[in-house]
Short mmCIF file of C-alpha atoms and ligand atoms in Angstrom, two decimals:
data_model
loop_
_atom_site.label_atom_id
_atom_site.label_comp_id
_atom_site.label_asym_id
_atom_site.label_seq_id
_atom_site.Cartn_x
_atom_site.Cartn_y
_atom_site.Cartn_z
CA MET A 218 -21.26 -92.74 -143.00
CA PRO A 219 -23.03 -96.07 -143.96
CA SER A 220 -20.84 -99.07 -143.52
CA PRO A 221 -19.77 -100.87 -146.65
CA VAL A 222 -21.98 -103.40 -148.20
CA LYS A 223 -21.36 -106.93 -146.73
CA PRO A 224 -22.08 -110.24 -148.59
CA ALA A 225 -25.11 -111.87 -146.63
CA THR A 226 -26.27 -115.39 -146.44
CA GLY A 227 -28.83 -115.05 -143.81
CA ARG A 228 -32.42 -113.59 -144.11
CA LEU A 229 -34.35 -111.31 -142.01
CA ALA A 230 -38.34 -111.63 -141.80
CA ILE A 231 -40.26 -108.75 -140.08
CA VAL A 232 -43.36 -110.61 -138.93
CA GLY A 233 -46.67 -109.11 -137.90
CA ILE A 234 -48.12 -111.74 -135.35
CA GLY A 235 -51.59 -110.29 -135.20
CA PRO A 236 -53.65 -109.12 -132.12
CA GLY A 237 -52.93 -111.99 -129.64
CA ARG A 238 -54.10 -115.51 -130.30
CA ARG A 239 -52.06 -117.84 -132.36
CA GLU A 240 -54.95 -118.91 -134.55
CA HIS A 241 -55.28 -115.36 -135.82
CA MET A 242 -51.51 -115.48 -137.12
CA THR A 243 -51.20 -115.97 -140.83
CA ALA A 244 -49.91 -119.28 -141.90
CA ARG A 245 -46.88 -117.71 -143.51
CA ALA A 246 -46.03 -115.77 -140.24
CA LEU A 247 -46.12 -119.16 -138.45
CA LYS A 248 -44.02 -120.97 -141.07
CA VAL A 249 -41.41 -118.19 -141.18
CA ILE A 250 -41.02 -118.04 -137.18
CA ALA A 251 -40.75 -121.81 -137.48
CA GLY A 252 -38.11 -121.74 -139.87
CA SER A 253 -35.97 -119.22 -137.86
CA GLU A 254 -32.80 -119.57 -135.82
CA TYR A 255 -33.25 -116.27 -133.93
CA VAL A 256 -36.64 -114.54 -133.05
CA ILE A 257 -36.56 -111.19 -131.49
CA GLY A 258 -39.38 -109.33 -129.79
CA ASN A 259 -41.01 -107.97 -126.70
CA ASP A 260 -42.03 -110.43 -123.95
CA SER A 261 -45.73 -109.68 -124.55
CA TYR A 262 -45.57 -110.62 -128.30
CA LEU A 263 -43.15 -113.90 -127.59
CA ASP A 264 -45.27 -115.41 -124.76
CA PRO A 265 -48.23 -116.58 -127.22
CA LEU A 266 -45.63 -118.06 -129.56
CA GLN A 267 -43.93 -120.30 -126.72
CA PRO A 268 -44.85 -123.54 -128.50
CA VAL A 269 -43.21 -122.56 -131.81
CA LEU A 270 -40.01 -121.26 -130.10
CA ALA A 271 -38.68 -124.51 -128.87
CA GLY A 272 -35.06 -124.94 -130.28
CA LYS A 273 -34.68 -121.32 -131.05
CA THR A 274 -32.46 -118.64 -129.52
CA VAL A 275 -35.00 -116.09 -128.43
CA ILE A 276 -34.00 -112.59 -127.67
CA ARG A 277 -36.31 -110.61 -125.63
CA SER A 278 -36.32 -107.06 -125.49
CA SER A 279 -38.13 -104.17 -124.06
CA MET A 280 -40.33 -101.25 -125.18
CA GLY A 281 -38.10 -98.03 -126.12
CA LYS A 282 -35.18 -100.31 -127.33
CA GLU A 283 -36.37 -100.43 -130.85
CA VAL A 284 -33.49 -99.15 -132.61
CA GLU A 285 -30.98 -101.32 -130.74
CA ARG A 286 -33.20 -104.42 -131.62
CA ALA A 287 -33.32 -103.48 -135.20
CA LYS A 288 -29.37 -103.21 -135.33
CA GLN A 289 -29.07 -106.51 -133.51
CA ALA A 290 -31.70 -108.20 -135.98
CA ILE A 291 -29.82 -106.94 -139.01
CA ASP A 292 -26.39 -107.98 -137.55
CA LEU A 293 -27.62 -111.65 -136.88
CA ALA A 294 -29.47 -111.88 -140.20
CA ARG A 295 -26.08 -111.40 -142.27
CA THR A 296 -25.45 -114.97 -141.23
CA HIS A 297 -28.72 -116.34 -139.87
CA ALA A 298 -32.41 -116.78 -140.16
CA VAL A 299 -33.89 -114.18 -138.16
CA ALA A 300 -37.47 -113.32 -137.35
CA ILE A 301 -38.18 -110.05 -135.71
CA VAL A 302 -41.94 -110.21 -134.26
CA SER A 303 -44.17 -107.26 -133.78
CA GLY A 304 -47.76 -107.30 -132.57
CA GLY A 305 -50.62 -107.01 -135.06
CA ASP A 306 -49.21 -105.83 -138.37
CA ALA A 307 -45.43 -104.90 -138.36
CA GLY A 308 -46.02 -102.05 -140.70
CA VAL A 309 -48.70 -100.26 -138.47
CA TYR A 310 -47.05 -98.52 -135.69
CA GLY A 311 -44.82 -101.58 -135.61
CA MET A 312 -41.07 -102.55 -136.17
CA ALA A 313 -41.12 -102.55 -140.01
CA SER A 314 -40.20 -99.01 -140.73
CA ILE A 315 -37.37 -98.65 -138.05
CA VAL A 316 -35.98 -102.19 -139.27
CA LEU A 317 -35.80 -101.00 -142.73
CA GLU A 318 -34.65 -97.45 -142.21
CA VAL A 319 -31.59 -98.86 -140.39
CA LEU A 320 -31.00 -101.37 -142.70
CA GLU A 321 -30.97 -98.84 -145.53
CA HIS A 322 -28.75 -96.68 -143.60
CA SER A 323 -26.43 -99.61 -142.95
CA GLY A 324 -25.97 -100.23 -146.73
CA THR A 325 -26.34 -104.01 -146.09
CA GLU A 326 -27.90 -106.21 -148.75
CA LEU A 327 -30.17 -108.68 -147.11
CA ASP A 328 -32.98 -111.06 -147.95
CA VAL A 329 -35.79 -109.31 -146.28
CA GLU A 330 -39.44 -110.13 -146.05
CA VAL A 331 -42.14 -108.16 -144.36
CA ILE A 332 -45.01 -110.47 -143.35
CA PRO A 333 -48.56 -108.82 -142.80
CA GLY A 334 -50.57 -109.46 -139.73
CA VAL A 335 -54.07 -108.79 -138.47
CA THR A 336 -53.78 -105.04 -137.24
CA ALA A 337 -55.71 -103.97 -133.98
CA ALA A 338 -58.18 -101.83 -136.13
CA ASN A 339 -59.36 -104.98 -137.90
CA ALA A 340 -59.26 -107.16 -134.64
CA ALA A 341 -61.38 -104.49 -132.68
CA ALA A 342 -63.49 -103.99 -135.46
CA SER A 343 -64.27 -107.72 -136.02
CA VAL A 344 -65.44 -108.03 -132.26
CA VAL A 345 -68.10 -105.19 -132.63
CA GLY A 346 -69.74 -105.96 -136.06
CA SER A 347 -68.72 -103.86 -139.02
CA PRO A 348 -67.75 -100.38 -138.02
CA LEU A 349 -65.13 -99.82 -140.83
CA SER A 350 -67.18 -100.97 -143.78
CA GLY A 351 -66.10 -98.03 -146.06
CA ASP A 352 -63.31 -95.45 -145.88
CA PHE A 353 -61.97 -95.02 -142.36
CA ALA A 354 -58.80 -93.43 -140.77
CA VAL A 355 -56.28 -94.55 -138.14
CA ILE A 356 -54.71 -92.28 -135.70
CA SER A 357 -52.27 -93.17 -132.85
CA LEU A 358 -52.51 -90.74 -129.90
CA SER A 359 -49.00 -91.58 -128.90
CA ASP A 360 -46.79 -88.41 -128.79
CA LEU A 361 -43.59 -90.21 -128.33
CA LEU A 362 -42.59 -90.03 -131.89
CA THR A 363 -45.12 -87.34 -133.20
CA PRO A 364 -45.75 -84.11 -131.65
CA LEU A 365 -49.12 -83.58 -129.98
CA GLU A 366 -50.02 -80.55 -132.11
CA GLU A 367 -49.39 -82.66 -135.27
CA ILE A 368 -51.81 -85.44 -133.94
CA GLU A 369 -54.52 -82.75 -133.21
CA ARG A 370 -54.16 -81.32 -136.52
CA ARG A 371 -54.66 -84.85 -138.10
CA LEU A 372 -57.55 -85.53 -135.63
CA ASP A 373 -59.41 -82.28 -136.96
CA ALA A 374 -58.84 -83.25 -140.52
CA VAL A 375 -60.25 -86.78 -140.16
CA PHE A 376 -63.15 -85.85 -137.89
CA SER A 377 -64.10 -83.15 -140.17
CA ILE A 378 -64.82 -85.50 -142.98
CA GLY A 379 -67.08 -87.68 -140.84
CA ILE A 380 -65.51 -91.10 -141.66
CA PRO A 381 -64.97 -93.68 -138.80
CA VAL A 382 -61.53 -92.96 -136.83
CA VAL A 383 -59.67 -95.76 -135.14
CA LEU A 384 -57.50 -94.58 -132.16
CA TYR A 385 -54.37 -96.49 -131.47
CA ASN A 386 -52.34 -95.95 -128.19
CA PRO A 387 -55.20 -94.10 -126.68
CA LYS A 388 -53.93 -93.61 -123.14
CA SER A 389 -50.97 -94.74 -121.23
CA ARG A 390 -49.54 -93.50 -117.82
CA GLY A 391 -47.15 -91.20 -119.44
CA ARG A 392 -50.07 -89.65 -121.39
CA PRO A 393 -53.24 -89.87 -119.72
CA HIS A 394 -54.85 -86.68 -121.25
CA ASN A 395 -54.46 -87.60 -125.05
CA PHE A 396 -57.67 -89.65 -125.13
CA ALA A 397 -59.71 -86.86 -123.57
CA ILE A 398 -58.20 -84.18 -125.98
CA ALA A 399 -59.12 -86.56 -129.05
CA ILE A 400 -62.72 -86.86 -127.75
CA GLU A 401 -62.89 -83.04 -127.48
CA HIS A 402 -61.68 -82.79 -131.29
CA ALA A 403 -64.49 -85.36 -132.46
CA ARG A 404 -67.14 -83.48 -130.54
CA ARG A 405 -66.29 -80.43 -132.82
CA TYR A 406 -67.56 -82.28 -135.73
CA LEU A 407 -69.59 -85.18 -134.80
CA SER A 408 -72.94 -85.51 -132.87
CA CYS A 409 -73.34 -86.72 -129.46
CA ASP A 410 -75.15 -89.92 -130.57
CA THR A 411 -72.21 -90.94 -132.76
CA PRO A 412 -71.49 -94.54 -131.79
CA LEU A 413 -68.29 -95.44 -130.08
CA ALA A 414 -66.51 -98.75 -129.31
CA ILE A 415 -63.87 -99.28 -126.79
CA VAL A 416 -62.25 -102.77 -127.37
CA LYS A 417 -59.64 -104.09 -124.96
CA ASN A 418 -57.46 -106.98 -125.58
CA ALA A 419 -59.42 -107.83 -128.68
CA LEU A 420 -59.09 -111.59 -129.93
CA ARG A 421 -56.86 -112.27 -127.03
CA ASP A 422 -57.41 -114.95 -124.27
CA ASP A 423 -57.30 -113.07 -121.38
CA GLY A 424 -58.72 -109.63 -120.78
CA GLU A 425 -61.03 -109.02 -123.58
CA GLU A 426 -63.60 -106.35 -122.85
CA VAL A 427 -65.87 -104.42 -125.17
CA ILE A 428 -67.83 -101.26 -124.30
CA ILE A 429 -70.29 -99.78 -126.91
CA THR A 430 -71.34 -96.37 -126.03
CA THR A 431 -71.76 -92.82 -127.63
CA LEU A 432 -69.46 -89.72 -128.13
CA GLY A 433 -71.73 -87.93 -125.71
CA ASP A 434 -71.65 -90.76 -123.09
CA VAL A 435 -67.96 -91.69 -123.35
CA LYS A 436 -66.40 -89.82 -120.61
CA ARG A 437 -68.34 -92.17 -118.25
CA HIS A 438 -66.21 -94.93 -119.59
CA GLU A 439 -62.79 -93.19 -119.61
CA ASP A 440 -61.31 -95.43 -116.97
CA ALA A 441 -61.78 -98.46 -119.19
CA VAL A 442 -59.44 -97.09 -121.68
CA ASP A 443 -55.55 -97.97 -121.53
CA MET A 444 -52.72 -99.03 -123.62
CA HIS A 445 -54.31 -102.46 -124.48
CA THR A 446 -57.31 -100.56 -125.93
CA THR A 447 -58.37 -99.60 -129.43
CA VAL A 448 -61.20 -97.06 -129.77
CA ILE A 449 -63.28 -96.84 -132.80
CA ILE A 450 -65.30 -93.60 -133.17
CA GLY A 451 -68.12 -94.05 -135.97
CA GLY A 452 -68.51 -91.78 -138.73
CA SER A 453 -71.53 -89.53 -139.59
CA GLU A 454 -73.31 -92.58 -141.13
CA SER A 455 -72.31 -95.15 -138.57
CA ARG A 456 -75.21 -96.43 -136.07
CA ILE A 457 -75.54 -98.94 -133.09
CA TRP A 458 -76.14 -102.48 -134.26
CA ARG A 459 -78.96 -104.39 -132.44
CA MET A 460 -79.93 -107.87 -132.12
CA GLY A 461 -83.33 -108.06 -130.44
CA GLU A 462 -82.91 -106.17 -127.10
CA HIS A 463 -79.03 -106.53 -127.10
CA VAL A 464 -76.56 -103.98 -128.31
CA LYS A 465 -74.21 -105.98 -130.38
CA GLY A 466 -71.83 -103.40 -131.85
CA ILE A 467 -71.64 -100.87 -134.73
CA ILE A 468 -72.54 -100.84 -138.41
CA THR A 469 -71.26 -98.48 -140.74
CA PRO A 470 -73.42 -99.12 -143.88
CA ARG A 471 -71.38 -99.46 -146.91
CA GLY A 472 -73.98 -97.92 -149.15
CA TYR A 473 -76.07 -100.84 -150.50
CA HIS A 474 -79.17 -99.12 -149.30
CA ARG A 475 -78.68 -96.57 -151.77
CA LYS A 476 -78.77 -99.06 -154.77
CA TYR A 477 -80.73 -102.07 -153.47
CA VAL A 478 -83.99 -102.77 -151.46
CA TYR A 479 -83.24 -105.39 -148.54
N1 SAH B 8 -48.53 -103.00 -134.69
C1 SAH B 8 -49.78 -103.07 -133.84
C2 SAH B 8 -50.04 -101.59 -133.32
C3 SAH B 8 -49.04 -101.43 -132.25
S1 SAH B 8 -49.50 -99.80 -131.37
C4 SAH B 8 -51.09 -103.45 -134.81
O1 SAH B 8 -50.92 -103.44 -135.97
O2 SAH B 8 -51.95 -103.79 -134.07
C5 SAH B 8 -50.02 -100.45 -129.66
C6 SAH B 8 -51.50 -99.94 -129.78
O3 SAH B 8 -52.28 -101.11 -130.55
C7 SAH B 8 -52.22 -100.44 -128.35
O4 SAH B 8 -52.03 -99.28 -127.47
C8 SAH B 8 -53.70 -100.58 -128.75
O5 SAH B 8 -54.34 -99.27 -129.20
C9 SAH B 8 -53.53 -101.28 -130.04
N2 SAH B 8 -53.67 -102.84 -129.82
C10 SAH B 8 -52.78 -103.65 -130.18
N3 SAH B 8 -53.30 -105.04 -129.97
C11 SAH B 8 -54.47 -104.82 -129.63
C12 SAH B 8 -55.51 -105.76 -128.95
N4 SAH B 8 -55.47 -107.00 -129.00
N5 SAH B 8 -56.63 -105.29 -128.78
C13 SAH B 8 -56.92 -103.88 -128.52
N6 SAH B 8 -55.95 -103.00 -128.83
C14 SAH B 8 -54.71 -103.40 -129.42
#
């Protein structure tokens, strides 16, 4: 039973804080966090925010406690200015949906704002050139909330149409095999020389790593893939981008070559 609607004087901001460095946050995200009395989030997301957290009540929570965190944020936001922070974009495998679902279920009327952030797909793409220039798909390999069979069906669907595919949550200790499974699905539809980028800690101060390889060769780099990594598998039109002798990244042409000479 939803609880009755309560009058609310606070506000709730669900803030995407981007991939890591503060300079990749939006001005709106920074402003709203600066104007909050409570800031709620995971340690790893709160650390880069330290300089703007002075004087605020900071509530650190851990992975797997998202529902509790959402309830707590909503309770506090009845009477206080609350920011709940989420890495990347809060609406992409982030906190936005669970907060809005819990809010809807509670029947509470609140001033709510979802603030967008640079998601991992954009962050990872930016460090390897322009692999996502046209249509592309995004799939999470985490089977915590989605059954693996469903993920495999989605992988087949997107690989079969030859567009670039971005893999979030490619591997973790709890699910070490999902990445290899996804590569197997890709190989059913795409050639071995399809370019592939493994991007770890994109746009973060520590630990940024980039590997440009191919679908045929990726097995050699499987150990580099972990939960801090985003993997971009090119589409049928993607190619390796070179500058002189150096492999710089991946370009997926948008199609200008069909219309113009350059
Ligand atoms: N809401 C986040 C995604 C959370 S899911 C967003 O919009 O980016 C967590 C997954 O995101 C990680 O397993 C990894 O695949 C990806 N990710 C998040 N930040 C990243 C970064 N800085 N570099 C590479 N991958 C990242």
